CSV table of C-alpha atoms and ligand atoms in Angstrom, one decimal:
chain,number,residue,atom,x,y,z
A,1,MET,CA,110.6,110.4,113.3
A,2,ASP,CA,109.3,113.8,111.9
A,3,MET,CA,110.7,114.4,108.9
A,4,HIS,CA,109.4,117.7,107.2
A,5,THR,CA,108.8,118.3,103.6
A,6,ASP,CA,111.6,119.8,101.5
A,7,ALA,CA,110.2,122.7,99.3
A,8,SER,CA,112.1,121.6,96.8
A,9,SER,CA,110.6,117.7,96.3
A,10,PRO,CA,108.5,117.6,93.5
A,11,ASP,CA,105.0,116.9,95.4
A,12,ARG,CA,105.8,119.8,97.5
A,13,ARG,CA,106.6,122.4,94.8
A,14,ARG,CA,103.4,121.2,93.0
A,15,PHE,CA,101.3,121.6,95.8
A,16,LEU,CA,102.8,125.2,96.6
A,17,ARG,CA,101.8,126.4,93.3
A,18,LEU,CA,98.3,124.9,93.5
A,19,THR,CA,97.8,127.3,97.1
A,20,GLY,CA,100.3,129.7,97.1
A,21,SER,CA,98.4,132.9,95.7
A,22,ALA,CA,97.6,135.6,97.9
A,23,VAL,CA,94.4,136.2,100.0
A,24,ALA,CA,92.5,139.2,98.6
A,25,THR,CA,90.5,141.4,100.7
A,26,ALA,CA,88.1,143.5,99.5
A,27,GLY,CA,85.3,145.9,101.4
A,28,ILE,CA,81.7,145.5,101.6
A,29,LEU,CA,79.4,147.9,100.2
A,30,GLY,CA,75.7,147.4,100.0
A,31,LEU,CA,73.3,149.5,97.7
A,32,GLY,CA,69.8,150.8,98.8
A,33,GLY,CA,66.1,148.6,98.1
A,34,GLN,CA,62.9,148.3,99.5
A,35,SER,CA,62.2,148.5,102.9
A,36,ALA,CA,60.8,145.2,104.0
A,37,TRP,CA,60.7,146.3,107.8
A,38,ALA,CA,58.6,149.4,106.7
A,39,GLN,CA,56.4,147.0,104.4
A,40,ALA,CA,55.9,144.0,106.2
A,41,GLY,CA,52.5,142.2,105.2
A,42,ALA,CA,52.4,144.3,101.3
A,43,THR,CA,52.0,141.4,99.0
A,44,PRO,CA,54.3,141.4,96.1
A,45,ALA,CA,52.7,141.2,92.9
A,46,ALA,CA,53.0,137.9,91.0
A,47,GLY,CA,56.1,137.1,89.3
A,48,ASP,CA,57.4,140.7,90.2
A,49,SER,CA,61.1,139.5,90.7
A,50,HIS,CA,64.1,141.8,89.8
A,51,VAL,CA,66.9,139.3,90.0
A,52,ALA,CA,69.5,139.6,87.8
A,53,PRO,CA,69.7,136.7,84.9
A,54,ALA,CA,72.6,134.7,85.8
A,55,LYS,CA,74.0,135.3,82.5
A,56,ASP,CA,74.2,139.4,83.6
A,57,LEU,CA,76.8,138.7,85.8
A,58,PRO,CA,80.1,138.9,84.2
A,59,ALA,CA,82.8,136.9,84.8
A,60,ALA,CA,86.1,137.5,87.1
A,61,ILE,CA,89.4,139.1,85.0
A,62,SER,CA,91.6,135.9,84.4
A,63,LEU,CA,95.2,136.5,84.7
A,64,PRO,CA,98.0,134.5,83.0
A,65,PRO,CA,100.4,132.5,85.5
A,66,MET,CA,102.6,134.9,87.6
A,67,GLN,CA,105.4,132.6,87.1
A,68,GLU,CA,105.6,133.4,83.2
A,69,ASP,CA,104.4,137.1,82.8
A,70,LYS,CA,105.4,139.7,85.4
A,71,SER,CA,104.4,142.7,83.4
A,72,GLU,CA,101.7,145.5,84.8
A,73,LYS,CA,98.7,143.5,83.1
A,74,SER,CA,99.4,140.7,85.3
A,75,ARG,CA,99.0,142.9,88.4
A,76,MET,CA,95.3,144.0,87.7
A,77,PRO,CA,93.2,142.8,90.9
A,78,VAL,CA,91.3,139.0,90.6
A,79,GLN,CA,88.8,140.2,92.8
A,80,LEU,CA,85.3,141.5,91.3
A,81,GLY,CA,84.2,145.1,92.0
A,82,LYS,CA,81.6,145.7,93.9
A,83,ASP,CA,78.7,146.2,91.5
A,84,SER,CA,79.6,142.8,89.9
A,85,ARG,CA,79.7,140.8,92.9
A,86,LEU,CA,76.7,138.2,93.6
A,87,GLY,CA,74.7,139.8,95.8
A,88,LEU,CA,73.5,137.8,98.9
A,89,ALA,CA,71.2,137.6,101.8
A,90,ILE,CA,72.2,136.2,104.9
A,91,VAL,CA,69.4,134.1,106.5
A,92,GLY,CA,69.5,133.8,110.3
A,93,LEU,CA,72.3,135.9,112.2
A,94,GLY,CA,73.2,133.0,114.9
A,95,ARG,CA,77.0,131.9,115.4
A,96,LEU,CA,77.8,130.5,112.3
A,97,SER,CA,76.5,133.9,110.1
A,98,LEU,CA,78.5,135.9,112.5
A,99,GLU,CA,81.4,134.2,113.3
A,100,GLU,CA,82.3,132.5,110.2
A,101,ILE,CA,80.6,133.4,107.0
A,102,LEU,CA,80.3,137.4,107.3
A,103,PRO,CA,84.1,137.7,108.3
A,104,ALA,CA,85.0,135.6,105.6
A,105,LEU,CA,83.2,137.6,103.1
A,106,ALA,CA,86.5,140.2,103.3
A,107,ASN,CA,87.7,136.8,101.7
A,108,SER,CA,85.5,136.7,98.8
A,109,LYS,CA,86.3,137.9,95.7
A,110,ARG,CA,82.9,137.3,93.9
A,111,CYS,CA,80.4,137.9,96.8
A,112,ARG,CA,79.1,140.7,99.4
A,113,VAL,CA,75.9,141.0,101.5
A,114,THR,CA,73.5,142.7,100.4
A,115,ALA,CA,70.8,141.7,102.9
A,116,LEU,CA,70.0,140.1,106.4
A,117,VAL,CA,67.3,137.8,107.3
A,118,SER,CA,66.5,138.0,111.3
A,119,GLY,CA,63.9,137.2,114.2
A,120,ASP,CA,65.7,140.0,116.2
A,121,PRO,CA,65.6,143.4,114.4
A,122,ALA,CA,67.8,144.8,116.8
A,123,LYS,CA,70.4,142.5,116.1
A,124,ALA,CA,69.9,142.8,112.1
A,125,ARG,CA,70.4,146.6,112.7
A,126,GLN,CA,73.7,145.9,114.6
A,127,VAL,CA,75.3,143.7,111.9
A,128,ALA,CA,74.0,145.6,109.3
A,129,ALA,CA,75.7,148.6,110.6
A,130,MET,CA,78.7,146.5,110.8
A,131,TYR,CA,78.3,145.4,107.1
A,132,ASP,CA,77.2,148.5,105.5
A,133,VAL,CA,73.4,147.1,104.9
A,134,PRO,CA,71.1,149.4,104.3
A,135,GLU,CA,68.0,149.1,106.6
A,136,THR,CA,65.9,148.8,104.1
A,137,SER,CA,67.5,145.6,102.8
A,138,LEU,CA,66.6,143.9,106.2
A,139,TYR,CA,64.3,141.6,106.7
A,140,ASP,CA,62.3,138.7,109.3
A,141,TYR,CA,61.4,135.4,108.9
A,142,GLN,CA,57.4,136.6,107.6
A,143,THR,CA,58.7,139.4,105.7
A,144,PHE,CA,61.3,137.1,103.7
A,145,ASP,CA,59.1,136.8,100.8
A,146,GLN,CA,59.7,140.5,100.3
A,147,ILE,CA,63.0,139.7,99.2
A,148,ARG,CA,61.7,139.0,95.4
A,149,ASN,CA,61.7,142.8,95.0
A,150,ASN,CA,65.2,143.3,96.5
A,151,PRO,CA,67.5,144.0,92.8
A,152,ASP,CA,70.6,143.5,95.2
A,153,VAL,CA,70.3,140.0,96.3
A,154,GLN,CA,70.5,137.4,93.8
A,155,ALA,CA,71.0,134.6,95.9
A,156,VAL,CA,69.9,133.5,99.5
A,157,TYR,CA,72.7,131.8,101.7
A,158,ILE,CA,70.4,130.0,104.1
A,159,VAL,CA,71.9,129.4,108.0
A,160,LEU,CA,69.1,128.3,109.9
A,161,PRO,CA,68.1,125.4,111.8
A,162,ASN,CA,68.2,122.3,109.5
A,163,ALA,CA,64.3,121.9,109.5
A,164,LEU,CA,64.2,125.1,108.2
A,165,HIS,CA,66.0,125.0,105.4
A,166,LYS,CA,63.3,123.3,103.2
A,167,ALA,CA,60.9,126.3,103.6
A,168,PHE,CA,63.2,128.9,103.2
A,169,THR,CA,65.0,127.0,100.1
A,170,GLU,CA,61.1,126.9,98.3
A,171,ARG,CA,60.5,130.5,99.4
A,172,ALA,CA,64.1,131.6,97.9
A,173,ALA,CA,63.2,129.9,94.6
A,174,LYS,CA,59.7,131.2,94.4
A,175,ALA,CA,61.2,134.6,95.2
A,176,GLY,CA,63.3,134.3,92.0
A,177,LYS,CA,67.0,133.9,93.7
A,178,HIS,CA,69.4,131.1,94.0
A,179,VAL,CA,70.3,129.5,96.6
A,180,LEU,CA,73.3,128.3,99.1
A,181,CYS,CA,72.2,126.3,101.9
A,182,GLU,CA,74.3,125.3,105.1
A,183,LYS,CA,74.5,121.2,105.5
A,184,PRO,CA,72.9,119.5,106.5
A,185,MET,CA,70.7,119.8,103.5
A,186,ALA,CA,67.8,118.8,105.4
A,187,THR,CA,66.0,116.5,107.9
A,188,SER,CA,64.6,114.0,105.3
A,189,VAL,CA,65.3,112.3,101.6
A,190,ALA,CA,61.5,113.7,100.7
A,191,ASP,CA,62.8,117.5,102.2
A,192,CYS,CA,65.6,117.2,100.0
A,193,GLN,CA,64.1,116.0,96.9
A,194,VAL,CA,61.6,119.2,97.6
A,195,MET,CA,64.0,121.7,97.7
A,196,ILE,CA,65.6,120.4,94.4
A,197,ASP,CA,62.3,120.6,92.5
A,198,ALA,CA,61.6,123.9,93.9
A,199,CYS,CA,65.1,125.5,92.6
A,200,LYS,CA,64.9,123.7,89.2
A,201,ALA,CA,61.2,124.6,88.4
A,202,ALA,CA,62.1,128.6,89.7
A,203,GLY,CA,65.6,127.9,87.0
A,204,ARG,CA,67.9,128.6,90.2
A,205,LEU,CA,71.0,126.8,91.3
A,206,LEU,CA,70.6,125.2,94.5
A,207,MET,CA,74.2,124.6,96.2
A,208,ILE,CA,74.9,122.6,99.5
A,209,ALA,CA,77.6,124.4,101.6
A,210,TYR,CA,80.1,121.6,102.2
A,211,ARG,CA,83.4,124.0,102.6
A,212,ILE,CA,85.2,120.9,103.0
A,213,GLN,CA,85.1,119.9,99.1
A,214,TYR,CA,86.7,123.5,98.6
A,215,GLU,CA,89.8,123.4,101.0
A,216,PRO,CA,92.5,122.7,99.4
A,217,LEU,CA,94.0,120.4,101.7
A,218,ASN,CA,91.2,118.0,101.7
A,219,ARG,CA,91.5,118.6,97.8
A,220,GLN,CA,94.8,117.4,97.8
A,221,VAL,CA,94.3,113.9,99.6
A,222,LYS,CA,91.1,113.6,96.9
A,223,ASP,CA,93.9,113.8,94.4
A,224,TRP,CA,96.1,111.5,96.4
A,225,ALA,CA,93.3,108.9,97.2
A,226,ARG,CA,91.9,108.6,93.6
A,227,GLY,CA,95.4,108.6,91.9
A,228,GLY,CA,97.0,105.1,93.2
A,229,SER,CA,100.5,106.2,92.7
A,230,VAL,CA,101.2,108.5,95.8
A,231,LEU,CA,99.5,106.2,98.7
A,232,GLY,CA,99.0,102.8,96.6
A,233,LYS,CA,95.6,101.1,96.5
A,234,ILE,CA,93.4,102.4,99.1
A,235,LYS,CA,92.3,100.0,101.8
A,236,LEU,CA,90.9,101.9,104.6
A,237,ILE,CA,89.4,105.1,105.9
A,238,THR,CA,89.4,105.8,109.6
A,239,MET,CA,87.4,109.1,110.5
A,240,ALA,CA,86.4,110.6,113.8
A,241,ASN,CA,84.7,114.1,114.4
A,242,CYS,CA,83.5,114.2,118.0
A,243,GLN,CA,82.6,117.5,120.6
A,244,ASN,CA,81.2,117.8,123.8
A,245,GLN,CA,77.6,119.9,123.6
A,246,SER,CA,77.6,122.5,126.5
A,247,LYS,CA,75.4,121.0,129.3
A,248,GLU,CA,74.4,125.0,130.0
A,249,ASN,CA,71.7,124.6,127.0
A,250,ILE,CA,70.2,121.6,127.0
A,251,ARG,CA,67.3,123.0,124.8
A,252,GLN,CA,69.3,124.5,122.1
A,253,TRP,CA,67.9,123.3,118.6
A,254,ARG,CA,70.8,120.8,118.0
A,255,HIS,CA,69.3,118.5,120.6
A,256,ILE,CA,65.8,118.8,119.5
A,257,LYS,CA,65.1,115.8,117.0
A,258,ALA,CA,61.7,118.0,115.0
A,259,LEU,CA,64.9,121.0,114.9
A,260,ALA,CA,68.5,119.0,114.1
A,261,GLY,CA,66.8,116.0,112.5
A,262,GLY,CA,69.2,113.6,114.8
A,263,GLY,CA,71.9,114.4,116.7
A,264,ALA,CA,75.7,113.8,116.6
A,265,LEU,CA,75.3,112.2,113.1
A,266,PRO,CA,73.5,114.6,111.1
A,267,ASP,CA,76.0,117.3,112.6
A,268,ILE,CA,79.3,116.4,112.9
A,269,GLY,CA,79.1,112.7,111.5
A,270,LEU,CA,78.3,114.2,108.5
A,271,TYR,CA,81.6,115.5,107.7
A,272,CYS,CA,83.2,112.1,108.1
A,273,LEU,CA,80.3,110.9,105.6
A,274,ASN,CA,80.8,113.4,102.9
A,275,THR,CA,84.5,113.4,103.2
A,276,ALA,CA,84.8,110.1,102.7
A,277,ARG,CA,82.4,109.9,99.6
A,278,PHE,CA,84.4,112.9,98.2
A,279,LEU,CA,88.1,111.4,98.7
A,280,LEU,CA,87.0,108.5,96.9
A,281,GLY,CA,84.5,109.8,94.2
A,282,GLU,CA,82.6,106.6,95.1
A,283,GLU,CA,79.0,106.0,96.9
A,284,PRO,CA,78.8,103.4,99.5
A,285,ILE,CA,76.6,100.0,98.9
A,286,GLU,CA,76.7,99.2,102.6
A,287,VAL,CA,76.1,100.5,105.9
A,288,LEU,CA,76.6,98.9,109.5
A,289,ALA,CA,76.4,101.0,112.5
A,290,THR,CA,75.3,101.4,116.3
A,291,GLN,CA,74.4,104.4,118.3
A,292,TYR,CA,74.4,105.1,121.7
A,293,SER,CA,73.0,107.7,124.0
A,294,THR,CA,74.1,107.6,128.3
A,295,GLU,CA,70.8,107.5,130.3
A,296,GLY,CA,69.9,110.4,132.2
A,297,ASP,CA,71.9,112.9,130.2
A,298,ALA,CA,69.7,115.3,129.2
A,299,ARG,CA,71.0,116.4,126.1
A,300,PHE,CA,70.3,113.1,124.6
A,301,ALA,CA,67.0,112.5,125.3
A,302,GLU,CA,65.8,113.0,122.1
A,303,VAL,CA,68.4,112.6,119.9
A,304,GLU,CA,72.0,110.4,119.7
A,305,GLU,CA,75.0,111.1,121.5
A,306,ALA,CA,77.3,108.8,119.6
A,307,ILE,CA,77.1,107.0,116.4
A,308,LEU,CA,79.3,104.6,114.9
A,309,TRP,CA,79.2,103.3,111.7
A,310,GLN,CA,81.2,101.6,108.7
A,311,MET,CA,80.8,101.9,105.0
A,312,ARG,CA,81.6,99.6,101.7
A,313,PHE,CA,82.4,101.1,98.8
A,314,PRO,CA,82.3,99.3,95.6
A,315,GLY,CA,86.1,99.6,94.9
A,316,GLY,CA,86.6,97.5,98.1
A,317,VAL,CA,87.7,100.5,100.3
A,318,ARG,CA,85.8,100.6,103.9
A,319,ALA,CA,85.4,103.5,106.1
A,320,GLN,CA,84.9,103.2,109.6
A,321,CYS,CA,83.2,106.8,110.9
A,322,THR,CA,82.7,107.7,114.4
A,323,ALA,CA,80.6,110.8,115.5
A,324,SER,CA,80.3,111.9,119.3
A,325,TYR,CA,78.6,115.1,120.9
A,326,ALA,CA,80.0,113.8,124.3
A,327,GLY,CA,83.7,114.0,123.7
A,328,PHE,CA,86.5,116.2,123.7
A,329,THR,CA,87.0,117.5,120.2
A,330,SER,CA,88.3,115.3,118.2
A,331,ARG,CA,88.3,116.1,114.4
A,332,GLN,CA,90.8,113.4,112.1
A,333,TYR,CA,91.1,111.0,109.8
A,334,ARG,CA,93.6,108.7,108.2
A,335,VAL,CA,93.3,107.5,104.5
A,336,LEU,CA,95.4,104.1,104.3
A,337,GLY,CA,96.8,102.9,100.9
A,338,GLU,CA,99.2,99.9,100.4
A,339,LYS,CA,102.1,101.9,100.3
A,340,GLY,CA,101.5,105.0,102.0
A,341,TRP,CA,98.9,107.2,104.3
A,342,ALA,CA,97.5,110.6,104.5
A,343,ASN,CA,96.4,112.2,107.6
A,344,MET,CA,94.3,115.0,108.4
A,345,ASP,CA,94.2,116.1,112.3
A,346,PRO,CA,92.5,118.5,112.5
A,347,ALA,CA,90.3,117.9,109.7
A,348,PHE,CA,87.4,119.2,109.5
A,349,GLY,CA,87.8,122.9,111.5
A,350,TYR,CA,87.6,126.3,110.0
A,351,ASN,CA,91.4,126.6,109.9
A,352,GLY,CA,94.9,125.0,111.2
A,353,LEU,CA,94.2,122.1,109.3
A,354,GLN,CA,97.3,119.8,109.4
A,355,LEU,CA,98.0,117.1,106.7
A,356,LYS,CA,100.6,114.5,107.1
A,357,ARG,CA,101.9,111.8,104.8
A,358,SER,CA,104.3,108.8,104.9
A,359,ARG,CA,104.8,106.2,102.2
A,360,MET,CA,107.2,104.2,100.4
A,361,ALA,CA,110.2,105.5,98.4
A,362,GLU,CA,109.2,105.9,94.8
A,363,ASP,CA,109.8,103.1,92.4
A,364,THR,CA,110.6,100.4,95.1
A,365,ASP,CA,108.3,97.4,96.5
A,366,GLU,CA,110.7,97.3,99.3
A,367,PHE,CA,109.8,98.0,103.0
A,368,MET,CA,111.5,100.8,104.2
A,369,ALA,CA,111.1,102.6,107.9
A,370,PRO,CA,108.3,105.4,106.8
A,371,GLY,CA,109.4,108.8,107.4
A,372,ILE,CA,107.0,111.6,108.3
A,373,GLU,CA,105.9,114.4,105.8
A,374,GLN,CA,104.4,117.7,106.9
A,375,ILE,CA,102.7,119.5,104.2
A,376,THR,CA,102.1,123.1,105.3
A,377,PRO,CA,100.7,125.1,102.7
A,378,GLN,CA,99.1,128.9,102.6
A,379,GLU,CA,95.5,128.7,104.4
A,380,LYS,CA,92.6,129.7,102.5
A,381,ASN,CA,89.4,130.6,104.2
A,382,GLN,CA,86.8,128.0,103.5
A,383,PHE,CA,83.9,130.0,103.6
A,384,ALA,CA,85.4,132.3,101.1
A,385,LEU,CA,86.2,129.6,98.8
A,386,GLU,CA,83.1,127.9,98.9
A,387,MET,CA,80.9,131.1,98.1
A,388,ASP,CA,83.3,131.9,95.5
A,389,HIS,CA,82.8,128.7,93.5
A,390,PHE,CA,78.7,129.5,94.0
A,391,ALA,CA,79.0,132.7,92.7
A,392,GLU,CA,81.2,131.4,89.4
A,393,CYS,CA,78.2,128.8,89.0
A,394,VAL,CA,75.7,132.0,89.1
A,395,ALA,CA,77.7,133.4,86.9
A,396,GLY,CA,78.3,131.0,84.1
A,397,GLY,CA,75.0,129.0,84.6
A,398,LYS,CA,77.0,126.2,86.0
A,399,GLN,CA,75.9,123.1,88.0
A,400,PRO,CA,77.9,123.4,91.2
A,401,TRP,CA,80.4,121.2,92.4
A,402,THR,CA,78.1,120.1,95.9
A,403,PRO,CA,74.6,120.7,94.1
A,404,GLY,CA,71.4,120.0,96.0
A,405,GLU,CA,71.8,115.7,95.0
A,406,GLU,CA,75.0,115.8,96.7
A,407,GLY,CA,73.0,116.8,99.8
A,408,LEU,CA,70.4,114.4,99.0
A,409,GLN,CA,72.7,111.5,98.6
A,410,ASP,CA,74.6,112.2,102.0
A,411,GLN,CA,70.9,112.4,103.3
A,412,ARG,CA,69.9,108.5,101.8
A,413,ILE,CA,72.7,107.4,103.5
A,414,MET,CA,72.1,108.8,107.0
A,415,GLU,CA,68.6,107.2,106.8
A,416,ALA,CA,70.2,104.4,106.2
A,417,ILE,CA,72.9,104.4,109.2
A,418,TYR,CA,70.0,104.9,111.4
A,419,GLU,CA,68.2,102.1,110.2
A,420,SER,CA,71.2,100.0,110.4
A,421,ALA,CA,71.2,101.1,113.9
A,422,ARG,CA,67.6,100.4,114.8
A,423,THR,CA,67.7,97.2,113.1
A,424,GLY,CA,71.6,95.8,114.1
A,425,ARG,CA,71.7,94.7,110.7
A,426,ALA,CA,73.5,95.9,107.5
A,427,VAL,CA,71.5,97.9,105.3
A,428,GLU,CA,72.3,98.0,101.3
A,429,LEU,CA,72.2,101.2,98.9
A,430,ALA,CA,71.7,101.3,95.2
A,431,PRO,CA,74.8,101.0,93.7
A,432,VAL,CA,75.9,104.3,91.7
A,433,LYS,CA,78.1,104.3,88.7
A,434,GLY,CA,80.8,106.3,88.4
A,435,LEU,CA,82.9,109.0,90.2
A,436,ASP,CA,81.7,111.7,91.8
A,437,ALA,CA,77.8,110.8,90.3
A,438,PHE,CA,76.3,114.0,91.9
A,439,ARG,CA,78.8,116.1,91.5
A,440,GLY,CA,78.7,119.1,89.2
A,441,THR,CA,81.7,121.6,87.7
A,442,GLU,CA,85.0,121.5,89.4
A,443,PRO,CA,85.7,124.1,91.5
A,444,THR,CA,88.9,126.2,89.8
A,445,LYS,CA,92.0,126.3,91.9
A,446,PRO,CA,92.5,128.8,94.6
B,1,LIG,P1,73.0,129.0,115.4
B,1,LIG,O1,72.1,128.2,116.4
B,1,LIG,O2,73.9,129.6,116.1
B,1,LIG,O3,71.8,129.6,115.0
B,1,LIG,C1,70.9,129.5,114.3
B,1,LIG,C2,70.0,131.2,114.1
B,1,LIG,O4,68.8,130.4,113.9
B,1,LIG,C3,69.6,131.9,115.3
B,1,LIG,O5,70.1,133.2,114.8
B,1,LIG,C4,68.0,131.4,115.3
B,1,LIG,O6,67.8,132.7,115.9
B,1,LIG,C5,67.8,131.3,113.9
B,1,LIG,N1,66.1,130.6,114.0
B,1,LIG,C6,65.7,130.9,113.1
B,1,LIG,N2,64.4,130.3,113.6
B,1,LIG,C7,64.9,129.1,114.7
B,1,LIG,C8,64.1,128.6,115.4
B,1,LIG,N3,62.7,127.8,115.0
B,1,LIG,N4,64.6,128.1,116.6
B,1,LIG,C9,65.9,128.2,117.1
B,1,LIG,N5,66.9,128.8,116.1
B,1,LIG,C10,66.0,129.5,115.0
B,1,LIG,O7,73.4,127.8,114.9
B,1,LIG,P2,74.3,127.7,113.6
B,1,LIG,O8,75.4,127.1,114.0
B,1,LIG,O9,75.1,129.1,112.9
B,1,LIG,O10,74.0,127.1,112.9
B,1,LIG,C11,72.8,127.0,111.6
B,1,LIG,C12,73.3,126.0,110.6
B,1,LIG,O11,74.4,125.9,110.2
B,1,LIG,C13,72.6,124.6,110.9
B,1,LIG,O12,72.1,124.1,109.7
B,1,LIG,C14,74.4,124.2,111.1
B,1,LIG,O13,74.4,122.8,110.8
B,1,LIG,C15,75.3,124.9,110.0
B,1,LIG,N6,76.4,124.9,110.5
B,1,LIG,C16,77.3,124.4,109.7
B,1,LIG,C17,79.0,124.4,110.0
B,1,LIG,C18,80.3,124.4,108.9
B,1,LIG,O14,81.2,124.8,108.8
B,1,LIG,N7,79.3,124.4,107.8
B,1,LIG,C19,79.3,125.1,111.2
B,1,LIG,C20,78.0,125.5,112.0
B,1,LIG,C21,76.9,125.2,111.8
């Protein structure tokens, strides 16, 4: 029997308070700058950087709680004005940039797009016209380094095939820009470390775009999973992220090991890995994995079709994860505790996430037939939340919640998972003390 949650229940009211604020929409305007297309080949002077120091970016206007203050001043806009926003150069104009990230800027309160980087000048001009980016702020992959001369760009958002993340992070850091980089961070532990070191040396922030960790429903499950009072002691997490790769574009970069780093694991399995770590706050101490590819399927000549793995966490929780590149779209997880469970299905999509919960009645140890509650908060754009957190960290000079170290830890674990699949043995990982050991500043509630 489905039992929808009553808005008057304490948990429901608390959750609505967490997620109920209105989504702000803002226009996106670009400013002029140096002509990078025209200046292709020009060598900028060493150290010639006009990047605004983090401290120069003003903080957002903060407001008192709405329930307690209905005065005129409480209705002031919470988004920043155009000139106070973090100016982002979007690097790579593929599917994710065009379909998700650029449109999400309309929901951002702290960011704007000020430059585009693409190998296709016609596409770059077309997108620039749509988002009011001046032609003088368009770059290709060769002229990218000239971005150092563009004072309207404070940070770059790298949305390229995985193996290219490292080189563009290094180049961006050298150009004096902060870096927001898509997942997976890179294709090896060594590359992740180079990226962290490059940003540190340049005094610039590095954040990995783990949007799920900024999404309110997943953050709610994290609170339940860690508290103990809602679901009881957590015993098991089961997770799956599957999609059926197109057979039309066999040689796309996701099927080429040198560009992708692997198949289902780094692309979609990473959501299971990263989300399990996030929900518990702990780091796994052992992994056991198996992988396979259907013989003769050209999509999987270089990368794995599917991978199944277990992670053992120090608190005793086991996570059982599955990722497949050849099964129908399935993105779900369940966190199973002694006194209840939380279920997200779909869990990892851009929108339409659904959270259900079932648990024992409070203050009783008696078994009772569990009801199922559905939690339905107002939806937030995950990319806008993630970008705004990054902008807030740049403005305040704070370590992001998902810094480079978070991506490096995932890469370490993925390498252990592959090793286990190769050898057929469990692989131990170095124990890590404390909760959220690799994470930075907790995101503010949206
Ligand atoms: P895509 O193939 O749609 O776009 C990749 C872009 O990179 C294209 O514009 C392409 O022209 C350009 N490119 C530059 N050099 C290239 C090269 N040598 N080979 C191939 N393409 C090259 O890919 P996408 O789906 O936009 O993914 C980009 C990144 O974003 C990946 O790291 C991916 O894992 C990540 N991603 C994240 C999410 C998320 O939800 N956070 C979703 C999808 C993709």
